[in-house]
XYZ file of C-alpha atoms in Angstrom:
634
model
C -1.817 -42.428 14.175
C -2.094 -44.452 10.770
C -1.029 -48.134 10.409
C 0.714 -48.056 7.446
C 2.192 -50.915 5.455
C 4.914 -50.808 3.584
C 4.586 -49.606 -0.200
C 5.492 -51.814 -3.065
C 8.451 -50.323 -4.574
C 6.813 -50.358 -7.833
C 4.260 -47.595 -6.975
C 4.571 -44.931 -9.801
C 5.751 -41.907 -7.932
C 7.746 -39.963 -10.874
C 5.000 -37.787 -11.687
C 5.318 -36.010 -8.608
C 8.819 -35.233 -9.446
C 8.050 -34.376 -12.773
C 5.640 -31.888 -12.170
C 6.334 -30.513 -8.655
C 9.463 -32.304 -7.237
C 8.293 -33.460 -4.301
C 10.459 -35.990 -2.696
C 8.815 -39.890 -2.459
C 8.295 -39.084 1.265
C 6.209 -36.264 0.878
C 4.282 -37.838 -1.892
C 3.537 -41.127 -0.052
C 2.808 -39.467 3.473
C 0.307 -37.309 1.284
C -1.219 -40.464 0.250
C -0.703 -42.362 3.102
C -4.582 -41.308 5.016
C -5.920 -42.299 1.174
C -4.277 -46.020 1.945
C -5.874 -46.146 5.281
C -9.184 -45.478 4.035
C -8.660 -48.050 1.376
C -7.526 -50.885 3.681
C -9.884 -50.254 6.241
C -12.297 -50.753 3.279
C -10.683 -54.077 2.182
C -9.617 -52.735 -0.760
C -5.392 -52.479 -0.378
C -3.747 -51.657 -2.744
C -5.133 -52.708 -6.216
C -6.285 -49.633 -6.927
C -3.695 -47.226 -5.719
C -2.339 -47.054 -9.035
C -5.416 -45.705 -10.301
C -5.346 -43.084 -7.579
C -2.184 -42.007 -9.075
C -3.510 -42.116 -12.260
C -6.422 -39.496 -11.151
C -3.278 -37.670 -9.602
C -1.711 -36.915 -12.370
C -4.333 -36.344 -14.882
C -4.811 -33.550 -11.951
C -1.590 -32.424 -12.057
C -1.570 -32.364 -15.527
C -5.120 -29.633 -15.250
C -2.585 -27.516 -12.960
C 0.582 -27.381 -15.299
C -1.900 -27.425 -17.681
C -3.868 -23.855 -16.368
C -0.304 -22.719 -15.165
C 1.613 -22.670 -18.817
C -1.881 -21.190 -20.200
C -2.495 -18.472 -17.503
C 1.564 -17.496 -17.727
C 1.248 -17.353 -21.535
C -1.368 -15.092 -20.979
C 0.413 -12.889 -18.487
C 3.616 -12.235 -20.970
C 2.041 -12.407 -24.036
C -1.750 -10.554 -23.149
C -0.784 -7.519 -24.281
C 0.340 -8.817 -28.022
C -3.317 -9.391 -29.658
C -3.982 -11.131 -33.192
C -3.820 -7.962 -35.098
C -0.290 -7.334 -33.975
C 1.671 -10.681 -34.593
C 1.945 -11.708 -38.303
C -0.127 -15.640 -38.146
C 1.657 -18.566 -39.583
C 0.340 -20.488 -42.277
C -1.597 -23.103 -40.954
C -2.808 -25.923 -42.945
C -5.903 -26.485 -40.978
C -7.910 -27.962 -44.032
C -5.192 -30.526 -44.299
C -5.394 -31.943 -41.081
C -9.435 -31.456 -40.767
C -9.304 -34.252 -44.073
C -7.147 -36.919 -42.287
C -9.366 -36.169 -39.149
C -12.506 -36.684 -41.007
C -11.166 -39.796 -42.760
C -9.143 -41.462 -39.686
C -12.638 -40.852 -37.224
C -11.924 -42.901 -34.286
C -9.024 -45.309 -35.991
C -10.826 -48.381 -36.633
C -9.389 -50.078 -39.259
C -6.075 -51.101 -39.471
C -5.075 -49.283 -42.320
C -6.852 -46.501 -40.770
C -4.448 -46.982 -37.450
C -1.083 -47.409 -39.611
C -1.716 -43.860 -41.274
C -3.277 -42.328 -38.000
C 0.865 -43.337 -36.823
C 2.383 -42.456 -39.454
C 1.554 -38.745 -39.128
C 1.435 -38.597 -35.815
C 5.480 -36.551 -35.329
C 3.818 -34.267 -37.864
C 0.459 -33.927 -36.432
C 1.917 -33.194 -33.077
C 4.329 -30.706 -34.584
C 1.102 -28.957 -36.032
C -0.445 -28.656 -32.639
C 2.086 -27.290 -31.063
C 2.461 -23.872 -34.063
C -1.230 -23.727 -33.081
C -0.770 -23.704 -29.575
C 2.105 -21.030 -29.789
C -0.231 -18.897 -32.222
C -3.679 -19.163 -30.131
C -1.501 -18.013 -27.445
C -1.105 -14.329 -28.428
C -5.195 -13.878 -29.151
C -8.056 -13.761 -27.195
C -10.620 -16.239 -28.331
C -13.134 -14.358 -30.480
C -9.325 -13.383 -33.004
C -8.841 -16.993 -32.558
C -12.250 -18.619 -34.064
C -12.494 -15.376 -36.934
C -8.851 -16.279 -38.011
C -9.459 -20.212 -37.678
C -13.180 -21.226 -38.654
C -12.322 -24.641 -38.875
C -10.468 -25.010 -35.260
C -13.646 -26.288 -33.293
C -13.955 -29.462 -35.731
C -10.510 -30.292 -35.796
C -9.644 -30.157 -32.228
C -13.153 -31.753 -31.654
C -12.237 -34.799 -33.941
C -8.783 -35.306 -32.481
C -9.769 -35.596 -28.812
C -11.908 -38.333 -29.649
C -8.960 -40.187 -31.433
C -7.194 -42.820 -28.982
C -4.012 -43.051 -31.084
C -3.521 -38.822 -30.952
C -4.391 -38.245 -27.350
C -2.095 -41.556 -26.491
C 1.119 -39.479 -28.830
C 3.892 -38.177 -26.583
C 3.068 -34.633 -25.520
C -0.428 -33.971 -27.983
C -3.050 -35.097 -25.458
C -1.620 -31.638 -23.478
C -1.402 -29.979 -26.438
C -5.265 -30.764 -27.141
C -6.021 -29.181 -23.617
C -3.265 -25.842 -24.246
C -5.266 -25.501 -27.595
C -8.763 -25.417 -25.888
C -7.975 -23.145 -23.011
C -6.935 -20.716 -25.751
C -10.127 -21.100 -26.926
C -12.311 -20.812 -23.885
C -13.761 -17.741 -23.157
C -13.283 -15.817 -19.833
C -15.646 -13.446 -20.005
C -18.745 -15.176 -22.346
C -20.990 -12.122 -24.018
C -23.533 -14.480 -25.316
C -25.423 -17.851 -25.807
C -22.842 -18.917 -28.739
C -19.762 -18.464 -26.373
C -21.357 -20.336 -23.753
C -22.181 -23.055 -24.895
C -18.883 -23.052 -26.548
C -17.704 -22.855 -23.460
C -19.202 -25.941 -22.151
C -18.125 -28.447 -25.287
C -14.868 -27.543 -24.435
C -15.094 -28.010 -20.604
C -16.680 -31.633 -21.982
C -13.514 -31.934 -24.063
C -11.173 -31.125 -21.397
C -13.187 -33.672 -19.166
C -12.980 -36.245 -21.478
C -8.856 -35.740 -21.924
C -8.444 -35.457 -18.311
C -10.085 -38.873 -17.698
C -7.903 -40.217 -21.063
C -4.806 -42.643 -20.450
C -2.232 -44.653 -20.925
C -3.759 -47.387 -18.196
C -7.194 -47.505 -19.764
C -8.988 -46.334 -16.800
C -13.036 -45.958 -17.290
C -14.882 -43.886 -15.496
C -16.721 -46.471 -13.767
C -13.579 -47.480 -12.006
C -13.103 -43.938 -11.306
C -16.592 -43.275 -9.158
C -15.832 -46.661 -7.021
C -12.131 -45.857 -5.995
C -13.207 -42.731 -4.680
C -16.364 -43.894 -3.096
C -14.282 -46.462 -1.476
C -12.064 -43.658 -0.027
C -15.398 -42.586 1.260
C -15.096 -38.796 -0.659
C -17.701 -37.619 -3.339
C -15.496 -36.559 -6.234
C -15.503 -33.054 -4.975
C -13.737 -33.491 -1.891
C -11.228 -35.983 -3.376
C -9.959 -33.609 -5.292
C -9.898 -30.770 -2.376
C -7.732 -33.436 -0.253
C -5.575 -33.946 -3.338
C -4.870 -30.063 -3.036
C -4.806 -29.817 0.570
C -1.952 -32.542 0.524
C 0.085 -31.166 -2.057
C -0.350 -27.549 -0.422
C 0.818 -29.500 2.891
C 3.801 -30.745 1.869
C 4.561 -28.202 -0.405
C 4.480 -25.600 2.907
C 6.232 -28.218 5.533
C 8.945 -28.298 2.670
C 9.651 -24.704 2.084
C 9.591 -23.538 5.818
C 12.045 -26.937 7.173
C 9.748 -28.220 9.869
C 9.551 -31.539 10.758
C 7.462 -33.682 8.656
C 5.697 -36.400 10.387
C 8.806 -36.564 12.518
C 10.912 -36.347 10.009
C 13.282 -33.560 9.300
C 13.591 -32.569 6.177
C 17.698 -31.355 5.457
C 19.470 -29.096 3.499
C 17.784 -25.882 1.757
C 15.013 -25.983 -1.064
C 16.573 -25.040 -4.616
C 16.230 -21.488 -5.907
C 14.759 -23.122 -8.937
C 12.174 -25.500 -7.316
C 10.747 -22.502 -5.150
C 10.635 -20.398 -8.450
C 8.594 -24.039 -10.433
C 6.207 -23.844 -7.097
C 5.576 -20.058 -7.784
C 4.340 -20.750 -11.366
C 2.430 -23.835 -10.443
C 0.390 -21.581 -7.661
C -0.321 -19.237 -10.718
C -3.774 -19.795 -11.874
C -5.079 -20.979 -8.323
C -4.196 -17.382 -6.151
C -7.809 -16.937 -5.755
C -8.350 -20.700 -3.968
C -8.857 -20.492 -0.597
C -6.911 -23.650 0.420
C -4.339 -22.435 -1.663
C -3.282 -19.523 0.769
C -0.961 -21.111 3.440
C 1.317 -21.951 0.194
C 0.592 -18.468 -0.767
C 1.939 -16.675 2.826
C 4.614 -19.503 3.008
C 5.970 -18.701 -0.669
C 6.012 -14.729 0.329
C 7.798 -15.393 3.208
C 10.392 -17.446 2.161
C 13.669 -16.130 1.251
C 16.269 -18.850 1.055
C 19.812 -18.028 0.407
C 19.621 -16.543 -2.909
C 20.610 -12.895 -3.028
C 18.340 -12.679 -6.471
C 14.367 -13.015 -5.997
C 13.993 -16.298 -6.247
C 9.939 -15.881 -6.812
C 8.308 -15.437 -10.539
C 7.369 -11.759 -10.831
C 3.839 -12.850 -12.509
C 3.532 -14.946 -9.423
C 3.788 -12.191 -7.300
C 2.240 -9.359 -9.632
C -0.965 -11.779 -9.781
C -0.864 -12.210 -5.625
C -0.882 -8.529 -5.633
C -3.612 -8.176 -7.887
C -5.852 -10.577 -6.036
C -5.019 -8.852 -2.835
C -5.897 -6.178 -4.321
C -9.186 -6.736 -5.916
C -10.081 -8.200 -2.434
C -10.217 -11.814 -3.748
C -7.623 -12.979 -0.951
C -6.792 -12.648 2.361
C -3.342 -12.262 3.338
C -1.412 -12.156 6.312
C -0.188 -8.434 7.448
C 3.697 -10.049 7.340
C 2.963 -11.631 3.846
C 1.802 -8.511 2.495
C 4.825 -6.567 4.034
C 6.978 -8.845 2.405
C 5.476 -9.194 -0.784
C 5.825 -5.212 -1.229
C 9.280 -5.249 0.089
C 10.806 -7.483 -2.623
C 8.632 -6.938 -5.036
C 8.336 -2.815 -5.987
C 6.223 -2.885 -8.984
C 3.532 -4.194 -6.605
C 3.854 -1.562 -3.915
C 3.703 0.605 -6.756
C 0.373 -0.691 -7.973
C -1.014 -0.656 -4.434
C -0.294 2.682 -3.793
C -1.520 3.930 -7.410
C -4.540 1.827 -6.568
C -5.557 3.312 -3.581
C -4.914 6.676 -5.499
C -7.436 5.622 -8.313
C -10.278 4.117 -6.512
C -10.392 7.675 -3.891
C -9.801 10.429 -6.908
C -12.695 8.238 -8.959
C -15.156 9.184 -6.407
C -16.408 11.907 -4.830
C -15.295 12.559 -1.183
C -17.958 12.875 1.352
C -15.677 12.422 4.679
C -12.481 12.571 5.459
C -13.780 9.582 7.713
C -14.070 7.339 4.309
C -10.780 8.417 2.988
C -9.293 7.352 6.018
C -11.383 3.948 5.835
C -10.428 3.134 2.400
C -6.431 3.918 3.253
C -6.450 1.911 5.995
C -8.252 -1.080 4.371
C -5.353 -0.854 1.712
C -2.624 -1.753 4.432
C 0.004 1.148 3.279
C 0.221 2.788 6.298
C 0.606 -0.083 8.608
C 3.184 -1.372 5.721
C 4.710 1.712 5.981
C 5.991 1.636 9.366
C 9.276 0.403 7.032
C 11.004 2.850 6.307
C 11.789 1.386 2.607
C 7.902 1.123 2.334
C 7.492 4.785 3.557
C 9.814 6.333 1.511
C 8.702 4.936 -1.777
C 5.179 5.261 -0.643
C 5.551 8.969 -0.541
C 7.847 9.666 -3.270
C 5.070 8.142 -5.560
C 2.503 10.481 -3.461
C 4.793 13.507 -4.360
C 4.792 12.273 -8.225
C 1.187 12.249 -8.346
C 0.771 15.417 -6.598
C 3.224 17.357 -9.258
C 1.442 15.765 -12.142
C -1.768 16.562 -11.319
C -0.446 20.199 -10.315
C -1.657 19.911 -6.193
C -5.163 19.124 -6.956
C -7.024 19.006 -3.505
C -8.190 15.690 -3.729
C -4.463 14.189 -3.873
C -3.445 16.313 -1.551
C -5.898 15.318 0.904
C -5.231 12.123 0.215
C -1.546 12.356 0.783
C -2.444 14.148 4.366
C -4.481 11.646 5.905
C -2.396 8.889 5.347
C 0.450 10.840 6.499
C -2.258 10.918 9.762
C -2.625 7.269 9.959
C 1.311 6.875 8.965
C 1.942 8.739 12.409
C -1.002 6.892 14.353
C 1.288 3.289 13.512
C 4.012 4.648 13.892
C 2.985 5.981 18.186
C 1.592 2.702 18.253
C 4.479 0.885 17.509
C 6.373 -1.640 19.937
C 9.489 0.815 21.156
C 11.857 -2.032 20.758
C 11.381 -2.567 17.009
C 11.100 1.002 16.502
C 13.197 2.343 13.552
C 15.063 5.799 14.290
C 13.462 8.507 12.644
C 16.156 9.372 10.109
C 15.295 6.465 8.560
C 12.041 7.319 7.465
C 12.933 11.010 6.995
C 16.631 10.752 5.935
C 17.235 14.452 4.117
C 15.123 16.681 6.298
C 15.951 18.891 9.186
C 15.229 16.311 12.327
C 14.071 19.152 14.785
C 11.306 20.043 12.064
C 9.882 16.545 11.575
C 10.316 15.793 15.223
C 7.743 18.942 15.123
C 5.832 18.523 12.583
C 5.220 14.404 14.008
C 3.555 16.211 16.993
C -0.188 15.592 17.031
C -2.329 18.206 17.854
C -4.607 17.043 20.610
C -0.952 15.778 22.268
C -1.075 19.230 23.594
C -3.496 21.822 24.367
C -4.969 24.098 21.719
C -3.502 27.293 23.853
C 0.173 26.248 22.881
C -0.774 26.003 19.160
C 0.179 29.444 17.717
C 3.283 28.907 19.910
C 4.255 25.343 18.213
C 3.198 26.699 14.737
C 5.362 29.863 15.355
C 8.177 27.463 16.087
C 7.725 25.108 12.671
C 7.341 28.354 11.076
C 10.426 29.781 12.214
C 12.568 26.128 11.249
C 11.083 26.180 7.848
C 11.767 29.809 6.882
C 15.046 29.426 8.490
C 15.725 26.312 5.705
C 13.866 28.320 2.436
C 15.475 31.623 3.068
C 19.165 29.509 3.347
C 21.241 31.483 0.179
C 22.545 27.492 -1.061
C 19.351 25.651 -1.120
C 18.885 24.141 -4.071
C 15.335 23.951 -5.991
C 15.220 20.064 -4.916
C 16.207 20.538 -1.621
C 13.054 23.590 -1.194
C 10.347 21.538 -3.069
C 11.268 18.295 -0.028
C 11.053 21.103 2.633
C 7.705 22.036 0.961
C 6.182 18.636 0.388
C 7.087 17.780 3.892
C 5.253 20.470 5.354
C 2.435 19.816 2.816
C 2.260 16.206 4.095
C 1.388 17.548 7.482
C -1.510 19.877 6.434
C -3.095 19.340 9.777
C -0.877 21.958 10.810
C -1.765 23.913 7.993
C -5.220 23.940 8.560
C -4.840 24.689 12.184
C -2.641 27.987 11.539
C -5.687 29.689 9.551
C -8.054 29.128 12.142
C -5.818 30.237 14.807
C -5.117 33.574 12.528
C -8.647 34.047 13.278
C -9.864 32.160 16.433
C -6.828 33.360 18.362
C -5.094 36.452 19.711
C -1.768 35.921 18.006
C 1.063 37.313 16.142
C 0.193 37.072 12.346
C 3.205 37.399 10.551
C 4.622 33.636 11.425
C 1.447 32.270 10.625
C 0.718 34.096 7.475
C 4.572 33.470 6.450
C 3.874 29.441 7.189
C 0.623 29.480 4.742
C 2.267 31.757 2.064
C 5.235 29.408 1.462
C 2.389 26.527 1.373
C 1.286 28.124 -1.199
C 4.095 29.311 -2.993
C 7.195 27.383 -2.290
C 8.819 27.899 -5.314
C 8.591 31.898 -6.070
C 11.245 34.006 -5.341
C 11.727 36.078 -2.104
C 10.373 38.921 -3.751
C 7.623 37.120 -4.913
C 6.801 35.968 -1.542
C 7.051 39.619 0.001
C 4.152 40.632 -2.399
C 1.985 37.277 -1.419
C 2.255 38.211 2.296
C 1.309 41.527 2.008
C -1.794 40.153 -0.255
C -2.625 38.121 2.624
C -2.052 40.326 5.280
C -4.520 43.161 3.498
C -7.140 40.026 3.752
C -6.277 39.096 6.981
C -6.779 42.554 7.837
C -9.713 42.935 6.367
C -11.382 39.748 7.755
C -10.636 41.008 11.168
C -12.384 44.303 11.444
C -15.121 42.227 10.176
C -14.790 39.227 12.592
C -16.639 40.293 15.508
C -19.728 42.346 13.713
C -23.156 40.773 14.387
C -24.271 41.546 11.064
C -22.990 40.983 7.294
C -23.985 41.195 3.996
C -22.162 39.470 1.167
C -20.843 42.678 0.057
C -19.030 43.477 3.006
C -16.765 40.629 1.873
C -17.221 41.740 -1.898
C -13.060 43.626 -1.331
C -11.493 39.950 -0.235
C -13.405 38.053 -3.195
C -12.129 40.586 -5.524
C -8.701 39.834 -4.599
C -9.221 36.296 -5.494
C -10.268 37.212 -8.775
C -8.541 40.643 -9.564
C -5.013 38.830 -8.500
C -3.230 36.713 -11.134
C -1.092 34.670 -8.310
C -2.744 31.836 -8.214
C -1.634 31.088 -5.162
C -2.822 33.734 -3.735
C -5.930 33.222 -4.408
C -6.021 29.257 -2.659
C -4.691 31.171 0.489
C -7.549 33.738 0.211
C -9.737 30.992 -0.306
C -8.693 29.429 2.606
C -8.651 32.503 5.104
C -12.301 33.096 3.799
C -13.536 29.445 4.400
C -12.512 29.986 7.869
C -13.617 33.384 8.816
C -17.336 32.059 7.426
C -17.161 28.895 9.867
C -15.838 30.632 12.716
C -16.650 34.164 12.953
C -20.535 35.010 13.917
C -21.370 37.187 11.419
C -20.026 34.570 8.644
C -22.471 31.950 10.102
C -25.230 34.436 8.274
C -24.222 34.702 5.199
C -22.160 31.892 4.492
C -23.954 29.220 1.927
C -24.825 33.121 0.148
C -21.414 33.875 0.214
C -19.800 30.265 -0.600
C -22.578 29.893 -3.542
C -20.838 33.455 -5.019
C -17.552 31.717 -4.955
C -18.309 28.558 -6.588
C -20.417 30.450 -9.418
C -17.943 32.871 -9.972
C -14.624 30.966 -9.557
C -13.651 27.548 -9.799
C -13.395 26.835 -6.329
C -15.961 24.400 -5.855
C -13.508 21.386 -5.451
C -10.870 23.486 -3.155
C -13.844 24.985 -0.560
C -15.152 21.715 -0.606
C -11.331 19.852 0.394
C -11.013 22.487 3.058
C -14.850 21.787 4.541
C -14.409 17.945 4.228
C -10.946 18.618 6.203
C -12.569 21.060 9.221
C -15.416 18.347 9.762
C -13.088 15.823 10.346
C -10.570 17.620 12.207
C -14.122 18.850 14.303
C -14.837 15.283 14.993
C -11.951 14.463 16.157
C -11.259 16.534 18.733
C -14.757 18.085 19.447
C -13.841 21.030 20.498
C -16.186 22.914 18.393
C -20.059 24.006 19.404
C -22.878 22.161 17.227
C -23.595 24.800 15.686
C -20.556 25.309 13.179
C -20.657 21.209 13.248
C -24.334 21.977 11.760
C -22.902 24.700 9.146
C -19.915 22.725 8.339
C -22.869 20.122 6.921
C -25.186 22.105 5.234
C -22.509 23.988 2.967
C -20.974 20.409 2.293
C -24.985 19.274 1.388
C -24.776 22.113 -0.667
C -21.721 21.701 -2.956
C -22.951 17.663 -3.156
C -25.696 18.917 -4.913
């Protein structure tokens, strides 16, 4: 424990009120190990108000990189070219600078003061105009900015004015460049970190920076790690504050204001990405108060999202939950994220779809049923507008896989019913459906798909379904394509009835024709299935023997047809002997001749996983499975 004094009341703590209201007892506890190390060093307390002094020209950096970063948040969209500039005199005020220099004389100092309200006034138009450009619009439009600003940071009787010492360091931020593209911008770049240097060790106590070095020496920090325990105390108290612990023994009472926590929010803004910022970070997410309204800034918790994102935090699994609960355009992002980065490259395995879902935290977030539901109504969006492409639905499939792996795994006493993930659909069904394969063995397959088959058919062929109400049965069964992919094999692997099977696929494929319309697609996929089957068990095969099936993918002009043609052929190459021969032949005809490539290529990425996974299958269709995917990589 510290031996601590007591403080002189005249120890200026209003700054920390100012700028992040903390109470006097959290700022002096978060100064109090500074003391120690300054007593112990004989040096009490004559230069604690120094310290302070540092502190705030710190604090002042934060609010400072705060207002600037927000700014650039609401206003980043709204370039130069689209605002109409104000006319600003900078010629004017480059003059006075030029003849004031560093205010000398006293005639010099009397004008310097005189124009100082208007000077000030200037600043701030060109603060609110740099705001809405990015810096290269900035220095075209204003030539003369550099030298101005430049002259005025060096004047004591501007940077000592009211608010215009912060103004100087909004103006220069504007100017700095985030992403420099040559030499010029660098070394811009570096006279204005000099500038902001310079400001930031600027004030109204006349501190030097002599004085400076030997405070924190005698604290025994370089000025690197002074600055870290600065943040590291604020973060501290900030954190003990919001979640009403004890504080040094001391309870802190009554609940944090809905506007404070909101201030704190802003203030973490351009700082997400430090590490010792995080327990603030998880503590803010957390935190809920008694407001019914979110009490957190939405660029606050867009930008957390975006960091999380881009992998530039860490964040607990509970902080992420909550973030996406109360704040939906991040979930949103997150999920069209994931969506991007696996449709922008090219699928090799299943096994790195699954990787990348997983390292995005959706499915484990999803075990909410809020989560869940938006989750997949945004995965149904993006499969309509992009018209069922394989890759989303693939996508959509295997995290509806991992969904289901959480979900076993969860604890049974926090377990939510399953009407609440699934609140419109037939309970039966998804009770079915939620049934993993390898739960049971592959013998009672055809009998379990006969069963969902039955259930679903029993719901489309229902006279008052409505067109909504047939495209959630659809997507529902779509999201469990396992299934799927399990009834064409067992159409040809196993000695079943076909007609339940074939009925199951065809509505896959076509859920929103017409009954008549579906009558015709069955019996097109019954004459393949038929067709495939007197061919299943020959030893021998020539590409032309399955020249009648290809032409009914091409003659047809159902296109969905066609994908469940596709399919049925896919799986009577990887499973049937005589396919073995003659399949890269045969799948090299399809992809010249049709645009298949991508769907043959979904379904072989899907059987090698599903292969792996239960490894039931002999090496040598593991083997073929390869090659043909080798093959379409190429």
């Amino acid at each position: 424990m510290y031996c601590v004094r007591l403080i002189p009341k005249n120890i200026q703590l209003s700054f920390y009120r100012t700028f992040f209201g903390i109470s006097e007892l959290q700022c002096l506890t978060s100064l109090k190990s500074c003391y120690h190390y300054s007593t112990c060093n004989g040096k009490g307390w004559t230069n604690v108000r120094l310290y302070l002094l540092l502190a705030r020209s710190f604090c002042w950096l934060f609010e400072l990189l705060a207002l600037h970063i927000r700014a650039e948040i609401l206003q980043g969209c709204r370039m130069a070219q689209d605002t109409t500039v104000p006319t600003l005199d900078f010629k004017y005020w480059l003059d006075k600078a030029v003849e004031w220099g560093q205010g000398t004389t006293l005639e010099t100092q009397k004008d310097v003061c005189l124009h100082l309200p208007q000077l000030q006034e200037f600043l701030q138009q060109t603060y609110e105009t740099l705001k809405h450009m990015n810096s290269i619009v900035a220095i075209q439009q204003f030539p003369l900015i550099g030298q101005l600003l430049g002259r005025l940071c060096w004047n004591p009787f501007v940077i000592g004015y009211d608010e215009s010492q912060k103004t100087l360091m909004w103006c220069l931020c504007c100017l700095y460049s985030s992403e420099p593209q040559n030499p010029v911008e660098l070394k811009a770049n570096s006279w204005i970190r000099s500038l902001l240097c310079h400001l930031l060790s600027s004030s109204k106590w006349e501190s030097n920076e002599a004085e400076t070095s030997t405070f924190i020496s005698a604290l025994g920090y370089t000025s690197a790690d002074y600055y870290c325990h600065l943040v590291e105390n604020i973060v501290s108290s900030l954190v003990t504050e919001l979640r009403g612990n004890q504080f040094n023994g001391l309870t802190v009472q009554g609940s944090v204001p809905a506007s404070r926590v909101n201030a704190v929010s802003l203030f973490c803004l351009p700082l997400i990405t430090l590490p010792d910022i995080t327990p603030l970070l998880e503590t803010l997410l957390l935190y809920h108060g008694g407001s019914s309204k979110e009490i957190l800034s939405s660029q606050f918790l867009g930008a957390v999202n975006d960091a999380f994102l881009k992998k530039k935090i860490s964040l607990s699994e509970s902080a992420v939950l909550s973030l996406w609960l109360r704040h939906l355009p991040s979930l949103e992002n997150a999920t069209l994220h994931v969506l991007d980065q696996l449709v922008s490259i090219q699928m090799n395995s299943l096994e790195e779809v699954a990787s990348v879902i997983k390292d995005s935290f959706l499915p484990q977030a999803a075990s909410h049923p809020a989560i869940f539901r938006i989750v997949n109504e945004i995965f149904k969006n993006a499969l309509l507008e992009t018209d069922g492409t394989p890759e989303v639905m693939t996508i959509i499939q295997v995290f509806t896989q991992l969904f289901v792996q959480v979900l076993q795994n969860e604890n049974k006493q926090h377990k939510f019913p399953l009407k609440a993930y699934f609140p419109h659909h037939y309970q039966p069904l998804v009770v079915a459906l939620l049934r993993r394969p390898f739960e049971s063995p592959a013998t009672c397959w055809s009998q379990h798909l006969t069963h969902i088959s039955n259930m679903v058919k029993a719901l489309v062929e229902d006279t008052n379904i409505s067109s909504s109400d047939l495209l959630e049965v659809w997507f529902l069964v779509a999201c469990f394509g396992e299934w799927l992919d399990i009834a064409a094999e067992q159409l040809l692997k196993a000695a079943v009835e076909p007609d339940a099977l074939l009925w199951l696929l065809a509505f896959y494929y076509c859920p929103q024709t017409k009954n008549l319309q579906r009558i015709q697609t069955m019996a097109e996929a019954r004459a393949v299935y038929n067709h495939l089957m007197m061919l299943f068990n020959a030893t021998t095969l020539s590409v032309r023997d399955l020249q009648a099936a290809v032409n009914s993918i091409t003659d047809t002009e159902q296109c969905y047809s066609q994908h469940l043609t596709t399919h049925l052929l896919t799986n009577f190459l990887l499973f049937s002997s005589g396919g073995h021969m003659i399949a890269q032949e045969f799948i090299s005809h399809i992809t010249e001749t049709t645009d298949k490539s991508k769907e043959v290529r979904s379904l072989l990425i899907r059987t090698a996983y599903r292969i792996n996974q239960n490894g039931e299958e002999n090496q040598k269709t593991v083997r073929l499975v390869n090659e043909l995917l080798q093959k379409l990589n190429v």
